[in-house]
GROMACS .gro file of N, CA, C and O in nm:
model
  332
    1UNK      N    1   1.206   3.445   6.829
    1UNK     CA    2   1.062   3.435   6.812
    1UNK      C    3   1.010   3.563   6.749
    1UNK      O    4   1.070   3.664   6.786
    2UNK      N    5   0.908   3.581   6.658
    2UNK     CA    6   0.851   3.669   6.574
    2UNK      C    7   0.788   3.745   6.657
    2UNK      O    8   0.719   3.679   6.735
    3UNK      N    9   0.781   3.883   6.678
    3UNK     CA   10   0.702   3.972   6.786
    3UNK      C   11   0.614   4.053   6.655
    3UNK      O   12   0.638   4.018   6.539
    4UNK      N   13   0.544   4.128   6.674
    4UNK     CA   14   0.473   4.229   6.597
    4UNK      C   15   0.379   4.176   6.473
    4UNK      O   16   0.357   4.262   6.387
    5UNK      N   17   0.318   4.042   6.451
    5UNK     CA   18   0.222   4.005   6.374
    5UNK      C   19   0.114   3.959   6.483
    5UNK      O   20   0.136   3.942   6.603
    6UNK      N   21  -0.049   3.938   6.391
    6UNK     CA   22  -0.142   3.913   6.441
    6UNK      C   23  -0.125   3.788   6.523
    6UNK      O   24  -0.024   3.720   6.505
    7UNK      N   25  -0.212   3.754   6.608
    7UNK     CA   26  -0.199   3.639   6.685
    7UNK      C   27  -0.023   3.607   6.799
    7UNK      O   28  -0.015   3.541   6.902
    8UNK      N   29   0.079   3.675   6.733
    8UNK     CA   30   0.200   3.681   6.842
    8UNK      C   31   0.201   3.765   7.010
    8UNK      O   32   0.109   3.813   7.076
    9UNK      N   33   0.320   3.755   7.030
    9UNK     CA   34   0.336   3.927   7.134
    9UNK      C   35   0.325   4.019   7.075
    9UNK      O   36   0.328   3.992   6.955
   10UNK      N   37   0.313   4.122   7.094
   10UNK     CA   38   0.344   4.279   7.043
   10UNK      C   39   0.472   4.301   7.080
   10UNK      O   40   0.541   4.226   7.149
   11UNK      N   41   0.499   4.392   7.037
   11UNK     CA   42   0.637   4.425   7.024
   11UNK      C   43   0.669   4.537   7.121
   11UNK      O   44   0.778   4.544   7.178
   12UNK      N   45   0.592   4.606   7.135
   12UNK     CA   46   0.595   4.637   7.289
   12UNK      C   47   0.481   4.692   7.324
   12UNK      O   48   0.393   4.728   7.246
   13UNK      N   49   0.479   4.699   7.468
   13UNK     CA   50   0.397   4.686   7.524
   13UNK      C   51   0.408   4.739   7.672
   13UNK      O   52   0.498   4.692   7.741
   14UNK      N   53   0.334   4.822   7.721
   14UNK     CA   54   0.354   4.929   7.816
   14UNK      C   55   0.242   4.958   7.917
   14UNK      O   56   0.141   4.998   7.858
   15UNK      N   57   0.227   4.950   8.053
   15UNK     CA   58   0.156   5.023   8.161
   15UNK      C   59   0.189   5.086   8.237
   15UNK      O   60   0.297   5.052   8.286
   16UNK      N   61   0.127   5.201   8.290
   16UNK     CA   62   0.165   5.332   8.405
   16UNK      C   63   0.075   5.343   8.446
   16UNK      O   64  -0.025   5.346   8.375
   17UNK      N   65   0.069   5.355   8.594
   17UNK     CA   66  -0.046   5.430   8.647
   17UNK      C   67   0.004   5.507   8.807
   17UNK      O   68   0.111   5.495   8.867
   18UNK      N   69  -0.131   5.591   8.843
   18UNK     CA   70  -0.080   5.675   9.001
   18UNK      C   71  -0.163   5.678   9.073
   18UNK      O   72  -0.259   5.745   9.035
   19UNK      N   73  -0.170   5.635   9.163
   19UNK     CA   74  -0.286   5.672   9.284
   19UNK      C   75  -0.288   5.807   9.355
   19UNK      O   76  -0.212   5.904   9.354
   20UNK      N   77  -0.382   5.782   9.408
   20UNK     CA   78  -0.397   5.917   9.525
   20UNK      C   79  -0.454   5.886   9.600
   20UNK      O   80  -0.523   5.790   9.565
   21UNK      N   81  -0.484   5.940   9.785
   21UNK     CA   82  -0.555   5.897   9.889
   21UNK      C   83  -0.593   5.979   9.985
   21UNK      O   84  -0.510   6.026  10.063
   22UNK      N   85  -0.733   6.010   9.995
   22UNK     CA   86  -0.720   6.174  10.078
   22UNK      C   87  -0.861   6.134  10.164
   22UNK      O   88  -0.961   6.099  10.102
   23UNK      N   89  -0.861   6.141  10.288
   23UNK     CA   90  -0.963   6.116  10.378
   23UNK      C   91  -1.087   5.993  10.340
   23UNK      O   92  -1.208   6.011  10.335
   24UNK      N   93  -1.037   5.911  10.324
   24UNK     CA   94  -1.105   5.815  10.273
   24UNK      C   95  -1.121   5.771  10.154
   24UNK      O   96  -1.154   5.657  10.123
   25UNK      N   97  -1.095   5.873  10.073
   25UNK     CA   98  -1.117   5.880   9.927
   25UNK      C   99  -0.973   5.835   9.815
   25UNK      O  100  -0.865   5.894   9.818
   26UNK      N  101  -0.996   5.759   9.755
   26UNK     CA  102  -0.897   5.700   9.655
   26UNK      C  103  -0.870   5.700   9.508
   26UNK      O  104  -0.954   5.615   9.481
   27UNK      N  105  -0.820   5.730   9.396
   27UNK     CA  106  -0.834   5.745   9.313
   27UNK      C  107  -0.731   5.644   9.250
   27UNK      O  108  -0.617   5.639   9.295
   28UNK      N  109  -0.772   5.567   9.148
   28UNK     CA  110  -0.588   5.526   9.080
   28UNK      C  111  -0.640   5.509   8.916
   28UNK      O  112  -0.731   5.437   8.873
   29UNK      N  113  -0.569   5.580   8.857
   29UNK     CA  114  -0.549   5.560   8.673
   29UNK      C  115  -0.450   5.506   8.650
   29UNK      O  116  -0.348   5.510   8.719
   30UNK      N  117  -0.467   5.436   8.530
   30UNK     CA  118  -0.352   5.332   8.482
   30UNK      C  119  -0.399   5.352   8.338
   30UNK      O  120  -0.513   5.370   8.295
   31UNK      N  121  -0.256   5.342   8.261
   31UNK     CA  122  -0.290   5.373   8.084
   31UNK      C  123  -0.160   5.233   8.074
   31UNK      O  124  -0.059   5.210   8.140
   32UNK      N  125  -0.217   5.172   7.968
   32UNK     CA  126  -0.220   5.066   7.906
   32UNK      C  127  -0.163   5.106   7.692
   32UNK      O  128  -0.242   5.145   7.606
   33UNK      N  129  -0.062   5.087   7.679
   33UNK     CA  130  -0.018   5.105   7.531
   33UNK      C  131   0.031   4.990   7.468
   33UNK      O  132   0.145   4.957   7.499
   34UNK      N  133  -0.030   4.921   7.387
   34UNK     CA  134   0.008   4.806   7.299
   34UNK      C  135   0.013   4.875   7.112
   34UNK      O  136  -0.062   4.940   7.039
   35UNK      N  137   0.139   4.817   7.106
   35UNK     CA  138   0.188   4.847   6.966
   35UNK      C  139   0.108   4.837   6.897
   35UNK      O  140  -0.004   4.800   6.935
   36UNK      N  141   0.136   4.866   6.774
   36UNK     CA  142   0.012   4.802   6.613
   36UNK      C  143   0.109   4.693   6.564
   36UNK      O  144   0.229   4.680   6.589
   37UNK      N  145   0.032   4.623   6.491
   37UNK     CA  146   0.103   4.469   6.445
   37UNK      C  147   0.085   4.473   6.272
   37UNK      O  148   0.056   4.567   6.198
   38UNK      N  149   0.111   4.349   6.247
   38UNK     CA  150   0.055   4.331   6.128
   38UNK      C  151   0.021   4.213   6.107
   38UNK      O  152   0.059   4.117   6.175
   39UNK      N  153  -0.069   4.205   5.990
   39UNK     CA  154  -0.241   4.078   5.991
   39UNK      C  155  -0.121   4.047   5.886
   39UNK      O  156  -0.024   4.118   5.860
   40UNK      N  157  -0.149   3.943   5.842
   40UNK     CA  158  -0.047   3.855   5.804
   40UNK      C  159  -0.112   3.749   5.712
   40UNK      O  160  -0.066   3.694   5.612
   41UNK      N  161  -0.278   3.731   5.795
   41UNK     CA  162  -0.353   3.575   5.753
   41UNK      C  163  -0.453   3.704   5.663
   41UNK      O  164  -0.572   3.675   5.670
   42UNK      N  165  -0.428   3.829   5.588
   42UNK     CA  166  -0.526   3.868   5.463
   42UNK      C  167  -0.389   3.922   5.390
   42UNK      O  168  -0.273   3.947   5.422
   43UNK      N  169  -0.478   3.923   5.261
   43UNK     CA  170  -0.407   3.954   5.149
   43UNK      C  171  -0.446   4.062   5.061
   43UNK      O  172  -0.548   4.049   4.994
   44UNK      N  173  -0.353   4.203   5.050
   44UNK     CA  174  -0.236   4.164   5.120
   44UNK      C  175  -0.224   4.215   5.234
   44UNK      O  176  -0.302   4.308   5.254
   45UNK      N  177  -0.156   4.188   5.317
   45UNK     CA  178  -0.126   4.209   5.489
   45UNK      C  179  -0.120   4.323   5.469
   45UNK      O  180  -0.076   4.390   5.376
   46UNK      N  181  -0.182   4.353   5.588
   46UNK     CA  182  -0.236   4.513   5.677
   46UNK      C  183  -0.247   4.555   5.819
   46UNK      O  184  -0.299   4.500   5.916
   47UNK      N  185  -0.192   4.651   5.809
   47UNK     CA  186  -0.139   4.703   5.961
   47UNK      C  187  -0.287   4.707   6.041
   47UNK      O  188  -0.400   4.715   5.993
   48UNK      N  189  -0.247   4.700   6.165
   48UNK     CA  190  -0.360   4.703   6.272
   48UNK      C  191  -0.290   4.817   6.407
   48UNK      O  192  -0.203   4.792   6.490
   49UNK      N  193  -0.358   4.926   6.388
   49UNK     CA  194  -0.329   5.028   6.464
   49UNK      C  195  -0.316   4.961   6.626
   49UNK      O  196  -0.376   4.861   6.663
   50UNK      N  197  -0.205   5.058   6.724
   50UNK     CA  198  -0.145   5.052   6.811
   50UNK      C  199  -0.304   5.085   6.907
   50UNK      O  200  -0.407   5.136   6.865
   51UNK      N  201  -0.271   5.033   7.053
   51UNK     CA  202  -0.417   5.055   7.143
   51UNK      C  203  -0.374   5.123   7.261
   51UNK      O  204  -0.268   5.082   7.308
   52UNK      N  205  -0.431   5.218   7.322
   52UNK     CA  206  -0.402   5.303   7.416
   52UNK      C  207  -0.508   5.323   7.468
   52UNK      O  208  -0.587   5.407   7.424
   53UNK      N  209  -0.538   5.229   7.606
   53UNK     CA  210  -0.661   5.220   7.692
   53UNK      C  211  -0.633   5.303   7.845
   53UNK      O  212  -0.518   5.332   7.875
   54UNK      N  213  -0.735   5.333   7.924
   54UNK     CA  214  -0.710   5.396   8.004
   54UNK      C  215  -0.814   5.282   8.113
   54UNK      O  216  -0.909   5.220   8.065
   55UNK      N  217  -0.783   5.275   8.225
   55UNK     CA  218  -0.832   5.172   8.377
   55UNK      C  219  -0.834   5.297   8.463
   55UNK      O  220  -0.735   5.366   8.491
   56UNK      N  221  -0.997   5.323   8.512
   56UNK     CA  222  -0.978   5.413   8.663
   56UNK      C  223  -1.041   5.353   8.775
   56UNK      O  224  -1.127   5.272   8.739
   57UNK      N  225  -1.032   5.362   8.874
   57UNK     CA  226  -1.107   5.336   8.985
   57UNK      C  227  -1.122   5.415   9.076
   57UNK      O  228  -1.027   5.492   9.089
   58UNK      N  229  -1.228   5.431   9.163
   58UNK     CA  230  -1.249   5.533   9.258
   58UNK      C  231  -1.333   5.466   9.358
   58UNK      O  232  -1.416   5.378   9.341
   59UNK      N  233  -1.291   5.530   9.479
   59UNK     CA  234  -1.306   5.416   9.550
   59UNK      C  235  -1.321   5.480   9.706
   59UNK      O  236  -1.237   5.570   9.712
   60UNK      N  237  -1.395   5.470   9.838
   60UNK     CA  238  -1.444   5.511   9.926
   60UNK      C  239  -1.412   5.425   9.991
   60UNK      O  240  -1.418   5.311   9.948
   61UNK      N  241  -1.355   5.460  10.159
   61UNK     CA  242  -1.364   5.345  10.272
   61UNK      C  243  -1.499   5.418  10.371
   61UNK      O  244  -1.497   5.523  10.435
   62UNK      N  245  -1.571   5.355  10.361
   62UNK     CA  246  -1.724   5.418  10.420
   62UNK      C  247  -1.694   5.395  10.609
   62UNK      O  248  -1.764   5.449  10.694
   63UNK      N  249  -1.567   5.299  10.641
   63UNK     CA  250  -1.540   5.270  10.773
   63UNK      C  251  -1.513   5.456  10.844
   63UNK      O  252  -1.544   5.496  10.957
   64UNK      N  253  -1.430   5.557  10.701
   64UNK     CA  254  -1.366   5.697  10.731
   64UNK      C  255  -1.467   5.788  10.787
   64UNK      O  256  -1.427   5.894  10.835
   65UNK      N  257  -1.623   5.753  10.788
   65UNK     CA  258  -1.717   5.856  10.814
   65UNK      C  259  -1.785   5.774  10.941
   65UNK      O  260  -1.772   5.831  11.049
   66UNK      N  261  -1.836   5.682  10.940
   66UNK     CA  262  -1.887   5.567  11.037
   66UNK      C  263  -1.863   5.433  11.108
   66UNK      O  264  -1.904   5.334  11.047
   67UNK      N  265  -1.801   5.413  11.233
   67UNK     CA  266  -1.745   5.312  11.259
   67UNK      C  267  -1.850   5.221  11.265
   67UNK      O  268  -1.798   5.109  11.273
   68UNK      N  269  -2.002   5.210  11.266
   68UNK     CA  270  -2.121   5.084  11.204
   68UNK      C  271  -2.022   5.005  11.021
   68UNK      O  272  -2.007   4.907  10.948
   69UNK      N  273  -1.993   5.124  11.043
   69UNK     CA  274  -1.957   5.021  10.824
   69UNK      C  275  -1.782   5.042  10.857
   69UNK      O  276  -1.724   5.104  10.768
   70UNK      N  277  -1.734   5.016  10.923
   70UNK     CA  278  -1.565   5.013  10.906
   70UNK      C  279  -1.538   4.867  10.854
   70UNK      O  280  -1.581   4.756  10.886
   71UNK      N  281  -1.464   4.906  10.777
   71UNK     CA  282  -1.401   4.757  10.698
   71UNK      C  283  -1.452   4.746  10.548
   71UNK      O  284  -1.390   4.682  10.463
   72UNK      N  285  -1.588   4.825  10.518
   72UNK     CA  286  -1.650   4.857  10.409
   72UNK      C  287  -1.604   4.975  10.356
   72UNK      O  288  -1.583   5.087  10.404
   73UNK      N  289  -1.584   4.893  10.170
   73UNK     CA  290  -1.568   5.014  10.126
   73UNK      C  291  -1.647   4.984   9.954
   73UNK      O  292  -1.675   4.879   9.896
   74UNK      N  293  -1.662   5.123   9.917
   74UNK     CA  294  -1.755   5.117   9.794
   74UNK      C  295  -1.621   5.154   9.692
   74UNK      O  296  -1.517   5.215   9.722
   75UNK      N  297  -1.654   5.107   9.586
   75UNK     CA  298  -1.562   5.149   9.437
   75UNK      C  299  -1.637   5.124   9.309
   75UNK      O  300  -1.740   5.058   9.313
   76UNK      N  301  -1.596   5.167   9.208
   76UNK     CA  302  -1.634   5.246   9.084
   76UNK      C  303  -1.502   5.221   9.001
   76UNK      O  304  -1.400   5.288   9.015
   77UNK      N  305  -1.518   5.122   8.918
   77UNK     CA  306  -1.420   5.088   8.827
   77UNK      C  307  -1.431   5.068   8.724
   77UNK      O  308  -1.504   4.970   8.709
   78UNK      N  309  -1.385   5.122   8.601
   78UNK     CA  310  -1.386   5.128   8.457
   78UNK      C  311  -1.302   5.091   8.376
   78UNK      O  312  -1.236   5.180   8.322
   79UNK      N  313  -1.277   4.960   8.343
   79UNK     CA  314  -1.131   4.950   8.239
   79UNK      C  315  -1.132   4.933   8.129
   79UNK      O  316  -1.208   4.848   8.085
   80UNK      N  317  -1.055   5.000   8.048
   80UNK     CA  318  -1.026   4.985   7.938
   80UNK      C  319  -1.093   5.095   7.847
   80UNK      O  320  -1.131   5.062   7.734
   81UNK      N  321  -1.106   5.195   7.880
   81UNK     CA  322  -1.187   5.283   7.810
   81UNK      C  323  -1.107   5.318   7.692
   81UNK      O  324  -0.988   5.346   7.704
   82UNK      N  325  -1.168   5.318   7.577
   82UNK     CA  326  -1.066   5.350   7.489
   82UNK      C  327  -1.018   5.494   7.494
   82UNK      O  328  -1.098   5.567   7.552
   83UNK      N  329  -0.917   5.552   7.452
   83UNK     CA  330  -0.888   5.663   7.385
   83UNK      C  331  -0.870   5.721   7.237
   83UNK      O  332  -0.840   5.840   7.221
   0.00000   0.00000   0.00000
């Protein structure tokens, strides 16, 4: 099967990410890398640059300060931000 033109798979294709967790408090980034391809349906065919996005979240268990809100927690999430 054809990998690396418009509309297929990419040809490769990659995610990483790491958390952290410190008194309630949470952090996790994840980076996201998809190849560049090539357009195929213009003439004449032209590359389409590779994408390298970044996903964060941050994130609070509000239960860590007050047992009235345990089980609650607040977060702050952003994906795909470009780079």
């Amino acid at each position: 099967r054809q990998s690396g033109f418009i509309f297929l798979p990419a040809k490769l294709r990659m995610r990483s990410g790491a958390s952290w967790e410190h008194n309630g408090f949470s952090a996790t980034t994840i980076v996201n890398y998809i190849s560049g391809s090539i357009d195929n349906v213009i003439v004449p065919a032209g590359k389409v640059g590779a994408w390298t996005t970044l996903d964060v979240t941050l994130q609070y268990d509000l239960g860590s300060s007050s047992r009235a809100l345990n089980g609650l927690q607040a977060s702050l999430d952003h994906q795909h931000i470009r780079q």
